[in-house]
Amino acid sequence: MANTDSSTGALPPGISAAQFDQALAKFRALLGPDLVLTDEEQIAPYTKIMVAEETEKHMPGAVVLATTVEQVQGILKICNEFRTPVWPISTGRNFGYGSAAPARAGTIILDLKKMNKIIEVDPVLGTALVEPGVTYQQLHDYLSENNIPLWLSCPAPSAIAGPLGNTVDRGVGYTPYGEHFLMQCGMEVVLADGEVLRTGMGSVPNSNSWQVFKWGYGPYLDGIFTQSNYGVVTKMGMWLMPAPPAYKPFSIRYEKDEDIDLIVETLRPLRIAQVIPNAMVFANVMWEAATIIPRSKYYDGKGVTPDSALEEIKAREGIGAWNVYAALYGTPEQIEVNWAIVKNAVEASGKGRIITQEEAGDTEPFKYRAALMKGDMTLQEFGLYRWRGGGGSMWFAPVSVAKGSETVAQMNLAKAILNEHGLDYVAEFIVGMRDLHHVVDVLFDRSDPEETQRAHACFSKLLTEFGKRGYAVYRVNTAFMDQAADLYGPTKRAIDQKIKRALDPNGILAPGKSGIDI
């Protein structure tokens, strides 16, 4: 039962307990008592973080759940009245980037999971319009149940995540539609003052092109509502991929760490030419192993996993030092032509063993990778959190150009910093198009205060040392948003703040998100 007095969460900064109780009373009057969560037991699911900081630093003041746009407007009105900060979430499954918890203690969480309508799917144009609480699993089931031959593009923890939340945080997937913000078209946004903005063609009365033409007229606005705290996105249009007549996933296994240079140089031209139309993943031995086995199967000691254990894993589990995943899409004739190009390129390079679905069968991790690359649901990659155990995870994801010359030095630098702090280099490179994402999962034991402290220092050093070399992350967890923002320079931060002051003068929306404050 909802607490009808004060909250057991943290107080918002500058707000007295009496003032906060008044705000909570107004939330209950607007939403009903069951949609205002204040008891410790009710708030607990929103406090489960994986970052290397104390839970208290991210303790929410309360949780409110909206079911309509009008309720979102009403919530923001109350937040403005009492100067109470509010942190909007959709599904709250942003593991490794901060989960559902706010960046700062005392912030009220605005949970939008009950706004979960699939408003429209156009099977002819391949478009969808969804609310924040819609999950990939829900949308996948809708397409299946209605025999609509469209594919989703989803992140690795697909089933429980949602397309709106993933897209506005500029997440990615593994089909040819994997650059999710590129495939977004039209937003409805509740601004801090309660005004409702429809971007693009959505602001035209009776328009039928909201989900097909991104740009509208005048300045393009959708981008400022991604990775920001300028508004609450309550609807989003997206483009879905027509199911191809044929699909051919494949893997290429390489035996040496230093092969990563050759891998990028061999396959990047095929990606740019659209011979390989989806983002290519190059996963290292520990990333692959973590999705199928615990580390303790081969090494049960403390600190860095020794090379001898990794060699044993490679030999016994059939895993390469680097494991490439990509796919071909189209008619059987198109795939046959492109498959010959891929095989010739790999053979000409002199390294790499190609593995097809026929050879791999139902074995993991090939099976879940093949599912991801066609937009099917999987949670297999959560095996990463079993590798060391202890519930600690922070994703470090610097971006550079897709050239082999970028890879070996980055790999050696990241590995050295992680090993210095007693942690493993669990990583993958992803070639999106011309960009190269170097994704490292900093895994640690949150139940061990000393290891948590080391993990925090490690992540900070990764940001610093990569930043010195011109590499910055494209997303980051809630513990390091300010440090990541600093990498982009004072002018960028100043402009972010100017926009914030203009759209949210009371600074109520997600303070600290992406390092942005008033």
Short mmCIF file of C-alpha atoms in Angstrom, two decimals:
data_model
loop_
_atom_site.label_atom_id
_atom_site.label_comp_id
_atom_site.label_asym_id
_atom_site.label_seq_id
_atom_site.Cartn_x
_atom_site.Cartn_y
_atom_site.Cartn_z
CA MET A 1 0.00 0.00 0.00
CA ALA A 2 1.27 3.49 -0.85
CA ASN A 3 2.73 5.59 1.91
CA THR A 4 0.34 8.42 2.68
CA ASP A 5 2.80 10.49 4.67
CA SER A 6 6.41 11.30 3.85
CA SER A 7 8.72 9.36 1.57
CA THR A 8 11.44 6.99 2.72
CA GLY A 9 13.55 8.14 -0.24
CA ALA A 10 16.08 10.96 -0.25
CA LEU A 11 14.90 14.54 -0.03
CA PRO A 12 15.41 16.69 -3.14
CA PRO A 13 18.13 19.31 -2.61
CA GLY A 14 16.84 22.56 -1.13
CA ILE A 15 13.42 21.08 -0.31
CA SER A 16 12.23 20.61 3.27
CA ALA A 17 10.40 17.49 4.38
CA ALA A 18 7.21 19.52 4.82
CA GLN A 19 7.45 20.95 1.31
CA PHE A 20 8.11 17.52 -0.15
CA ASP A 21 5.07 16.12 1.67
CA GLN A 22 2.97 18.87 0.08
CA ALA A 23 4.29 17.94 -3.35
CA LEU A 24 3.58 14.26 -2.72
CA ALA A 25 0.02 15.12 -1.69
CA LYS A 26 -0.50 16.92 -4.99
CA PHE A 27 0.95 13.98 -6.92
CA ARG A 28 -1.50 11.66 -5.16
CA ALA A 29 -4.41 13.95 -5.93
CA LEU A 30 -3.41 13.97 -9.61
CA LEU A 31 -2.51 10.30 -10.06
CA GLY A 32 -4.15 8.43 -7.23
CA PRO A 33 -2.23 6.98 -4.26
CA ASP A 34 -1.28 3.74 -6.03
CA LEU A 35 0.76 5.59 -8.65
CA VAL A 36 2.88 7.50 -6.14
CA LEU A 37 5.49 5.21 -4.61
CA THR A 38 7.23 6.30 -1.44
CA ASP A 39 7.73 3.21 0.74
CA GLU A 40 11.21 1.72 0.94
CA GLU A 41 9.97 -1.57 -0.52
CA GLN A 42 8.30 0.24 -3.42
CA ILE A 43 11.31 2.37 -4.24
CA ALA A 44 13.84 -0.46 -3.91
CA PRO A 45 13.60 -1.73 -7.55
CA TYR A 46 14.53 1.75 -8.77
CA THR A 47 17.69 1.90 -6.66
CA LYS A 48 19.46 -1.18 -8.03
CA ILE A 49 22.46 0.30 -9.79
CA MET A 50 25.48 -1.43 -11.31
CA VAL A 51 27.82 1.58 -11.32
CA ALA A 52 30.78 1.91 -8.96
CA GLU A 53 29.17 4.34 -6.52
CA GLU A 54 27.15 4.11 -3.34
CA THR A 55 23.44 3.51 -3.82
CA GLU A 56 22.74 6.56 -1.65
CA LYS A 57 24.16 8.86 -4.34
CA HIS A 58 21.39 7.73 -6.68
CA MET A 59 18.53 7.29 -4.19
CA PRO A 60 15.28 8.71 -5.63
CA GLY A 61 13.00 10.90 -3.56
CA ALA A 62 9.89 9.05 -4.74
CA VAL A 63 8.48 7.41 -7.86
CA VAL A 64 5.45 8.63 -9.80
CA LEU A 65 3.85 6.69 -12.64
CA ALA A 66 1.97 8.46 -15.43
CA THR A 67 -0.59 6.82 -17.71
CA THR A 68 -1.42 9.76 -20.01
CA VAL A 69 0.24 12.80 -21.56
CA GLU A 70 -2.06 14.98 -19.46
CA GLN A 71 -0.71 13.36 -16.31
CA VAL A 72 2.86 14.02 -17.46
CA GLN A 73 1.90 17.68 -17.91
CA GLY A 74 0.38 17.74 -14.44
CA ILE A 75 3.45 16.13 -12.86
CA LEU A 76 5.75 18.72 -14.42
CA LYS A 77 3.47 21.52 -13.22
CA ILE A 78 3.80 20.27 -9.63
CA CYS A 79 7.56 19.84 -10.02
CA ASN A 80 7.86 23.44 -11.19
CA GLU A 81 5.73 24.66 -8.31
CA PHE A 82 7.89 22.96 -5.67
CA ARG A 83 11.20 23.02 -7.60
CA THR A 84 11.41 19.24 -7.30
CA PRO A 85 13.69 17.55 -9.84
CA VAL A 86 12.26 14.67 -11.88
CA TRP A 87 14.03 11.86 -13.79
CA PRO A 88 11.95 10.35 -16.64
CA ILE A 89 12.46 6.68 -17.54
CA SER A 90 10.71 4.41 -20.00
CA THR A 91 11.50 0.80 -19.07
CA GLY A 92 14.48 1.57 -16.81
CA ARG A 93 16.58 -1.28 -18.22
CA ASN A 94 19.64 0.80 -19.05
CA PHE A 95 22.01 -1.66 -17.37
CA GLY A 96 25.66 -0.65 -17.48
CA TYR A 97 24.65 2.98 -18.09
CA GLY A 98 22.88 3.59 -14.77
CA SER A 99 19.67 1.50 -14.77
CA ALA A 100 16.54 3.35 -13.62
CA ALA A 101 18.17 5.35 -10.82
CA PRO A 102 18.61 9.12 -11.18
CA ALA A 103 21.98 10.81 -11.56
CA ARG A 104 21.44 12.67 -8.28
CA ALA A 105 19.87 11.74 -4.96
CA GLY A 106 16.45 13.14 -4.14
CA THR A 107 15.26 13.28 -7.74
CA ILE A 108 11.74 11.97 -8.30
CA ILE A 109 11.56 9.19 -10.88
CA LEU A 110 8.85 9.63 -13.51
CA ASP A 111 8.19 6.06 -14.64
CA LEU A 112 6.44 5.91 -18.02
CA LYS A 113 6.14 2.12 -18.27
CA LYS A 114 2.33 2.28 -18.00
CA MET A 115 2.22 4.41 -21.15
CA ASN A 116 2.67 1.32 -23.30
CA LYS A 117 0.39 1.67 -26.30
CA ILE A 118 1.44 0.66 -29.80
CA ILE A 119 -0.52 3.47 -31.37
CA GLU A 120 -0.07 2.53 -35.01
CA VAL A 121 1.87 0.21 -37.30
CA ASP A 122 1.69 0.81 -41.04
CA PRO A 123 2.62 -2.49 -42.72
CA VAL A 124 2.81 -0.85 -46.16
CA LEU A 125 5.22 1.97 -45.27
CA GLY A 126 6.97 0.04 -42.49
CA THR A 127 6.39 2.63 -39.76
CA ALA A 128 5.31 2.48 -36.13
CA LEU A 129 4.23 5.01 -33.52
CA VAL A 130 4.81 3.93 -29.92
CA GLU A 131 4.66 5.20 -26.34
CA PRO A 132 7.62 5.04 -23.91
CA GLY A 133 6.56 1.90 -22.08
CA VAL A 134 6.35 -0.29 -25.18
CA THR A 135 9.04 -2.98 -25.05
CA TYR A 136 10.75 -4.64 -27.98
CA GLN A 137 9.13 -7.91 -26.93
CA GLN A 138 5.69 -6.29 -26.99
CA LEU A 139 6.24 -4.82 -30.44
CA HIS A 140 7.77 -8.06 -31.70
CA ASP A 141 4.72 -10.00 -30.48
CA TYR A 142 2.37 -7.46 -32.09
CA LEU A 143 4.03 -7.89 -35.48
CA SER A 144 3.97 -11.67 -35.15
CA GLU A 145 0.36 -11.90 -33.97
CA ASN A 146 -0.83 -9.67 -36.80
CA ASN A 147 1.30 -11.38 -39.47
CA ILE A 148 3.06 -8.14 -40.34
CA PRO A 149 6.29 -8.97 -42.23
CA LEU A 150 8.46 -6.32 -40.61
CA TRP A 151 11.62 -6.78 -38.52
CA LEU A 152 12.74 -4.82 -35.50
CA SER A 153 16.25 -3.65 -34.73
CA CYS A 154 17.01 -4.00 -31.04
CA PRO A 155 19.94 -3.84 -28.60
CA ALA A 156 21.41 -6.98 -27.08
CA PRO A 157 19.13 -7.11 -23.97
CA SER A 158 16.24 -6.85 -26.37
CA ALA A 159 13.16 -8.36 -24.76
CA ILE A 160 12.95 -6.11 -21.71
CA ALA A 161 14.23 -2.87 -23.23
CA GLY A 162 12.08 -0.40 -25.18
CA PRO A 163 12.56 1.29 -28.56
CA LEU A 164 11.75 4.81 -27.37
CA GLY A 165 14.15 4.79 -24.44
CA ASN A 166 16.91 3.12 -26.42
CA THR A 167 16.54 5.53 -29.32
CA VAL A 168 16.52 8.74 -27.27
CA ASP A 169 19.72 7.54 -25.58
CA ARG A 170 21.08 6.91 -29.10
CA GLY A 171 21.41 3.18 -28.65
CA VAL A 172 22.12 0.82 -31.52
CA GLY A 173 21.10 -2.58 -32.86
CA TYR A 174 22.40 -5.25 -35.19
CA THR A 175 20.22 -5.29 -38.32
CA PRO A 176 20.66 -2.95 -41.32
CA TYR A 177 18.36 -0.58 -39.37
CA GLY A 178 20.72 -0.68 -36.40
CA GLU A 179 21.40 3.08 -36.16
CA HIS A 180 18.20 3.63 -34.22
CA PHE A 181 18.06 7.42 -34.16
CA LEU A 182 18.60 7.44 -37.92
CA MET A 183 15.47 5.27 -38.19
CA GLN A 184 13.44 7.48 -35.84
CA CYS A 185 10.83 9.77 -37.41
CA GLY A 186 8.77 12.21 -35.37
CA MET A 187 8.43 12.79 -31.63
CA GLU A 188 5.85 14.08 -29.21
CA VAL A 189 7.57 15.89 -26.34
CA VAL A 190 6.17 17.40 -23.15
CA LEU A 191 8.36 20.39 -22.36
CA ALA A 192 9.21 21.46 -18.83
CA ASP A 193 6.47 24.13 -18.85
CA GLY A 194 3.86 21.54 -19.85
CA GLU A 195 3.61 22.54 -23.51
CA VAL A 196 3.33 19.62 -25.94
CA LEU A 197 5.55 19.74 -29.02
CA ARG A 198 5.23 17.45 -32.01
CA THR A 199 8.38 17.54 -34.09
CA GLY A 200 8.73 17.35 -37.86
CA MET A 201 5.47 16.97 -39.75
CA GLY A 202 3.65 16.24 -36.49
CA SER A 203 3.14 19.95 -35.84
CA VAL A 204 1.01 20.28 -39.01
CA PRO A 205 -2.73 19.81 -38.28
CA ASN A 206 -4.12 16.64 -39.91
CA SER A 207 -0.73 15.67 -41.35
CA ASN A 208 -0.39 12.08 -42.54
CA SER A 209 3.39 12.21 -42.96
CA TRP A 210 4.58 12.45 -39.35
CA GLN A 211 6.23 9.02 -39.49
CA VAL A 212 7.64 9.27 -43.02
CA PHE A 213 9.39 12.65 -43.32
CA LYS A 214 11.88 13.44 -40.59
CA TRP A 215 12.73 17.06 -41.20
CA GLY A 216 9.57 19.18 -41.34
CA TYR A 217 10.31 22.86 -41.81
CA GLY A 218 12.85 25.11 -40.14
CA PRO A 219 15.37 23.92 -37.54
CA TYR A 220 15.40 20.16 -36.97
CA LEU A 221 14.56 19.64 -33.30
CA ASP A 222 14.40 15.90 -32.65
CA GLY A 223 18.11 15.63 -31.94
CA ILE A 224 18.05 17.97 -28.97
CA PHE A 225 15.70 15.59 -27.15
CA THR A 226 18.20 12.71 -27.34
CA GLN A 227 20.66 12.22 -24.46
CA SER A 228 19.32 15.47 -22.98
CA ASN A 229 17.07 16.79 -20.24
CA TYR A 230 15.07 19.24 -22.35
CA GLY A 231 11.72 17.44 -22.43
CA VAL A 232 9.84 14.20 -21.81
CA VAL A 233 9.32 12.19 -24.99
CA THR A 234 5.85 10.62 -24.85
CA LYS A 235 5.51 9.30 -28.42
CA MET A 236 8.03 8.32 -31.07
CA GLY A 237 7.78 7.26 -34.68
CA MET A 238 10.17 4.65 -36.04
CA TRP A 239 10.92 2.86 -39.28
CA LEU A 240 10.84 -0.93 -39.40
CA MET A 241 12.70 -3.15 -41.84
CA PRO A 242 10.77 -5.25 -44.37
CA ALA A 243 11.48 -8.92 -43.76
CA PRO A 244 13.91 -9.99 -46.49
CA PRO A 245 13.28 -13.08 -48.63
CA ALA A 246 16.53 -14.61 -47.35
CA TYR A 247 18.95 -14.09 -44.49
CA LYS A 248 22.45 -15.49 -43.93
CA PRO A 249 24.21 -14.88 -40.61
CA PHE A 250 27.83 -15.87 -40.32
CA SER A 251 30.85 -15.68 -38.03
CA ILE A 252 34.57 -15.42 -38.69
CA ARG A 253 37.01 -16.67 -36.06
CA TYR A 254 40.49 -15.19 -35.61
CA GLU A 255 43.17 -16.64 -33.35
CA LYS A 256 45.39 -13.71 -32.31
CA ASP A 257 44.67 -10.48 -30.44
CA GLU A 258 46.68 -8.48 -32.96
CA ASP A 259 44.47 -9.78 -35.81
CA ILE A 260 41.99 -7.00 -34.98
CA ASP A 261 43.89 -4.59 -37.28
CA LEU A 262 43.54 -6.97 -40.24
CA ILE A 263 39.90 -7.70 -39.41
CA VAL A 264 38.87 -4.06 -39.68
CA GLU A 265 40.87 -3.47 -42.86
CA THR A 266 39.43 -6.60 -44.50
CA LEU A 267 35.77 -6.01 -43.67
CA ARG A 268 35.32 -2.22 -43.49
CA PRO A 269 35.23 -1.83 -47.31
CA LEU A 270 32.43 -4.39 -47.47
CA ARG A 271 30.46 -2.51 -44.83
CA ILE A 272 30.85 0.87 -46.53
CA ALA A 273 29.85 -0.67 -49.88
CA GLN A 274 26.77 -2.24 -48.23
CA VAL A 275 27.87 -5.73 -49.20
CA ILE A 276 27.54 -6.32 -45.46
CA PRO A 277 24.57 -4.07 -44.60
CA ASN A 278 24.50 -4.41 -40.81
CA ALA A 279 26.86 -3.32 -38.04
CA MET A 280 29.70 -5.82 -37.73
CA VAL A 281 30.65 -7.00 -34.25
CA PHE A 282 34.16 -8.16 -33.37
CA ALA A 283 33.92 -9.72 -29.89
CA ASN A 284 36.98 -10.79 -27.92
CA VAL A 285 37.42 -14.13 -26.18
CA MET A 286 36.20 -12.98 -22.77
CA TRP A 287 33.11 -11.26 -24.17
CA GLU A 288 32.18 -14.43 -26.01
CA ALA A 289 32.97 -16.72 -23.09
CA ALA A 290 30.98 -14.61 -20.64
CA THR A 291 27.77 -15.15 -22.58
CA ILE A 292 27.99 -18.93 -22.23
CA ILE A 293 30.05 -19.80 -19.13
CA PRO A 294 31.10 -18.33 -15.76
CA ARG A 295 34.76 -17.43 -15.38
CA SER A 296 35.03 -19.90 -12.50
CA LYS A 297 34.84 -22.80 -14.97
CA TYR A 298 38.44 -22.05 -15.96
CA TYR A 299 39.72 -19.63 -13.32
CA ASP A 300 38.43 -19.17 -9.79
CA GLY A 301 41.05 -16.80 -8.46
CA LYS A 302 41.06 -13.07 -7.85
CA GLY A 303 42.24 -10.33 -10.15
CA VAL A 304 42.89 -10.54 -13.88
CA THR A 305 42.09 -13.73 -15.75
CA PRO A 306 45.46 -15.24 -16.75
CA ASP A 307 46.36 -15.81 -20.41
CA SER A 308 46.67 -19.54 -19.74
CA ALA A 309 42.98 -19.69 -18.80
CA LEU A 310 42.02 -17.74 -21.92
CA GLU A 311 43.98 -20.13 -24.13
CA GLU A 312 42.20 -23.06 -22.50
CA ILE A 313 38.83 -21.39 -23.09
CA LYS A 314 39.66 -20.82 -26.76
CA ALA A 315 40.69 -24.44 -27.22
CA ARG A 316 37.85 -26.11 -25.32
CA GLU A 317 34.94 -23.76 -26.06
CA GLY A 318 35.74 -23.13 -29.73
CA ILE A 319 36.14 -19.37 -29.30
CA GLY A 320 38.59 -17.16 -31.16
CA ALA A 321 40.66 -14.30 -29.82
CA TRP A 322 38.29 -12.21 -31.96
CA ASN A 323 34.91 -13.42 -33.22
CA VAL A 324 33.24 -11.52 -36.05
CA TYR A 325 29.47 -11.50 -36.51
CA ALA A 326 27.68 -10.13 -39.55
CA ALA A 327 24.88 -11.13 -41.94
CA LEU A 328 23.64 -10.85 -45.49
CA TYR A 329 20.07 -9.91 -46.42
CA GLY A 330 18.03 -9.91 -49.62
CA THR A 331 17.01 -12.39 -52.30
CA PRO A 332 18.85 -15.70 -52.50
CA GLU A 333 20.52 -14.45 -55.67
CA GLN A 334 21.76 -11.26 -53.97
CA ILE A 335 23.06 -13.21 -51.01
CA GLU A 336 24.90 -15.66 -53.26
CA VAL A 337 26.73 -12.81 -55.00
CA ASN A 338 27.61 -11.01 -51.76
CA TRP A 339 28.63 -14.23 -50.04
CA ALA A 340 31.22 -14.84 -52.73
CA ILE A 341 32.60 -11.33 -52.17
CA VAL A 342 32.85 -11.89 -48.40
CA LYS A 343 34.55 -15.28 -48.77
CA ASN A 344 37.02 -13.97 -51.33
CA ALA A 345 37.96 -11.02 -49.10
CA VAL A 346 38.56 -13.24 -46.06
CA GLU A 347 40.52 -15.82 -48.05
CA ALA A 348 42.65 -13.09 -49.64
CA SER A 349 43.54 -11.73 -46.19
CA GLY A 350 45.14 -15.04 -45.28
CA LYS A 351 43.46 -15.29 -41.88
CA GLY A 352 40.07 -16.04 -40.40
CA ARG A 353 37.84 -19.13 -40.39
CA ILE A 354 34.29 -18.56 -41.66
CA ILE A 355 31.48 -20.32 -39.78
CA THR A 356 27.97 -20.49 -41.23
CA GLN A 357 24.67 -21.17 -39.50
CA GLU A 358 24.63 -24.66 -40.97
CA GLU A 359 27.90 -25.43 -39.22
CA ALA A 360 27.09 -23.63 -35.96
CA GLY A 361 23.58 -25.04 -35.58
CA ASP A 362 22.01 -24.15 -32.22
CA THR A 363 25.30 -23.57 -30.41
CA GLU A 364 25.83 -20.43 -28.39
CA PRO A 365 26.91 -17.69 -28.76
CA PHE A 366 26.27 -18.00 -32.53
CA LYS A 367 22.58 -18.68 -31.94
CA TYR A 368 21.85 -15.50 -30.01
CA ARG A 369 23.96 -13.38 -32.36
CA ALA A 370 22.00 -14.75 -35.32
CA ALA A 371 18.77 -13.90 -33.52
CA LEU A 372 19.92 -10.33 -32.80
CA MET A 373 20.84 -9.72 -36.42
CA LYS A 374 17.27 -10.46 -37.48
CA GLY A 375 15.64 -8.53 -34.63
CA ASP A 376 14.55 -11.52 -32.55
CA MET A 377 14.36 -11.36 -28.78
CA THR A 378 17.20 -12.57 -26.57
CA LEU A 379 18.66 -11.96 -23.12
CA GLN A 380 21.73 -14.13 -23.67
CA GLU A 381 24.21 -11.25 -23.37
CA PHE A 382 23.27 -10.79 -19.72
CA GLY A 383 25.68 -13.66 -19.18
CA LEU A 384 28.32 -10.93 -19.06
CA TYR A 385 27.19 -10.16 -15.51
CA ARG A 386 27.88 -13.74 -14.48
CA TRP A 387 31.52 -13.63 -15.67
CA ARG A 388 32.98 -12.18 -12.46
CA GLY A 389 29.78 -11.94 -10.44
CA GLY A 390 28.96 -9.28 -7.88
CA GLY A 391 26.60 -7.13 -9.92
CA GLY A 392 28.99 -4.39 -11.08
CA SER A 393 29.01 -3.21 -14.70
CA MET A 394 29.92 0.04 -16.45
CA TRP A 395 30.04 0.34 -20.22
CA PHE A 396 32.97 2.28 -21.65
CA ALA A 397 32.36 3.06 -25.33
CA PRO A 398 34.81 5.41 -27.06
CA VAL A 399 34.30 6.20 -30.75
CA SER A 400 36.92 6.52 -33.47
CA VAL A 401 37.28 5.97 -37.21
CA ALA A 402 36.90 2.49 -38.69
CA LYS A 403 40.56 1.91 -39.47
CA GLY A 404 42.65 -1.01 -38.34
CA SER A 405 45.37 1.38 -37.20
CA GLU A 406 43.03 2.56 -34.43
CA THR A 407 42.48 -0.84 -32.89
CA VAL A 408 45.66 -2.38 -31.51
CA ALA A 409 46.78 0.71 -29.60
CA GLN A 410 43.29 1.16 -28.15
CA MET A 411 43.13 -2.51 -27.18
CA ASN A 412 46.52 -2.37 -25.47
CA LEU A 413 45.70 0.88 -23.66
CA ALA A 414 42.33 -0.34 -22.36
CA LYS A 415 43.75 -3.69 -21.33
CA ALA A 416 46.65 -2.07 -19.48
CA ILE A 417 44.38 0.27 -17.51
CA LEU A 418 41.90 -2.48 -16.64
CA ASN A 419 44.62 -4.93 -15.63
CA GLU A 420 46.31 -2.24 -13.54
CA HIS A 421 43.11 -2.11 -11.50
CA GLY A 422 42.74 -5.90 -11.31
CA LEU A 423 39.96 -6.09 -13.91
CA ASP A 424 39.50 -7.98 -17.17
CA TYR A 425 39.47 -6.60 -20.72
CA VAL A 426 36.01 -7.76 -21.83
CA ALA A 427 35.43 -5.98 -25.11
CA GLU A 428 34.07 -5.81 -28.62
CA PHE A 429 34.63 -3.49 -31.56
CA ILE A 430 31.63 -2.55 -33.70
CA VAL A 431 31.85 -1.03 -37.17
CA GLY A 432 28.65 0.93 -37.65
CA MET A 433 29.50 2.41 -41.04
CA ARG A 434 32.62 4.54 -41.07
CA ASP A 435 32.76 4.72 -37.29
CA LEU A 436 34.34 2.26 -34.88
CA HIS A 437 32.84 1.75 -31.43
CA HIS A 438 35.16 0.16 -28.89
CA VAL A 439 32.77 -1.21 -26.27
CA VAL A 440 34.33 -2.39 -23.00
CA ASP A 441 32.25 -3.79 -20.14
CA VAL A 442 34.03 -2.87 -16.90
CA LEU A 443 32.87 -5.79 -14.75
CA PHE A 444 33.47 -5.83 -11.00
CA ASP A 445 32.08 -7.01 -7.67
CA ARG A 446 29.85 -4.28 -6.19
CA SER A 447 29.62 -6.22 -2.94
CA ASP A 448 33.35 -5.66 -2.43
CA PRO A 449 33.95 -2.00 -1.43
CA GLU A 450 37.64 -2.15 -2.29
CA GLU A 451 37.02 -3.57 -5.75
CA THR A 452 34.23 -1.07 -6.32
CA GLN A 453 36.65 1.73 -5.50
CA ARG A 454 39.18 0.29 -7.94
CA ALA A 455 36.53 0.02 -10.66
CA HIS A 456 35.57 3.68 -10.17
CA ALA A 457 39.21 4.76 -10.45
CA CYS A 458 39.64 2.51 -13.48
CA PHE A 459 36.69 4.00 -15.35
CA SER A 460 37.84 7.53 -14.61
CA LYS A 461 41.30 6.72 -15.92
CA LEU A 462 39.87 5.13 -19.06
CA LEU A 463 37.96 8.35 -19.81
CA THR A 464 41.02 10.49 -19.08
CA GLU A 465 43.62 8.51 -20.99
CA PHE A 466 41.44 7.88 -24.02
CA GLY A 467 40.43 11.55 -23.95
CA LYS A 468 44.06 12.63 -24.11
CA ARG A 469 44.31 10.74 -27.37
CA GLY A 470 41.17 12.28 -28.87
CA TYR A 471 38.73 9.49 -28.06
CA ALA A 472 35.44 10.28 -26.31
CA VAL A 473 32.53 8.05 -25.38
CA TYR A 474 29.14 8.34 -27.10
CA ARG A 475 27.19 7.24 -24.01
CA VAL A 476 28.15 6.92 -20.37
CA ASN A 477 26.73 5.81 -17.04
CA THR A 478 25.23 8.22 -14.51
CA ALA A 479 28.36 8.26 -12.33
CA PHE A 480 30.57 9.82 -15.02
CA MET A 481 28.34 12.16 -17.00
CA ASP A 482 30.21 15.31 -16.00
CA GLN A 483 33.62 13.86 -16.79
CA ALA A 484 32.42 12.59 -20.18
CA ALA A 485 30.86 15.98 -20.98
CA ASP A 486 34.17 17.70 -20.24
CA LEU A 487 35.78 15.73 -23.07
CA TYR A 488 33.60 17.65 -25.54
CA GLY A 489 34.92 21.03 -24.42
CA PRO A 490 33.57 24.18 -22.70
CA THR A 491 31.76 25.61 -25.72
CA LYS A 492 29.61 22.51 -26.16
CA ARG A 493 28.80 22.45 -22.43
CA ALA A 494 27.92 26.15 -22.45
CA ILE A 495 25.53 25.76 -25.38
CA ASP A 496 23.88 22.74 -23.73
CA GLN A 497 23.30 24.89 -20.63
CA LYS A 498 21.90 27.81 -22.63
CA ILE A 499 19.32 25.54 -24.25
CA LYS A 500 18.54 24.07 -20.83
CA ARG A 501 17.89 27.50 -19.30
CA ALA A 502 15.63 28.44 -22.19
CA LEU A 503 13.51 25.28 -22.11
CA ASP A 504 13.68 24.42 -18.40
CA PRO A 505 14.43 27.59 -16.40
CA ASN A 506 13.68 25.91 -13.06
CA GLY A 507 15.99 23.01 -13.86
CA ILE A 508 13.45 20.34 -12.92
CA LEU A 509 14.08 17.83 -15.70
CA ALA A 510 16.76 15.17 -15.05
CA PRO A 511 19.44 17.42 -13.50
CA GLY A 512 22.90 16.13 -14.35
CA LYS A 513 21.81 14.13 -17.39
CA SER A 514 24.70 14.21 -19.88
CA GLY A 515 26.40 16.75 -17.61
CA ILE A 516 23.68 19.37 -18.26
CA ASP A 517 22.40 21.74 -15.57
CA ILE A 518 20.92 25.21 -15.65
#
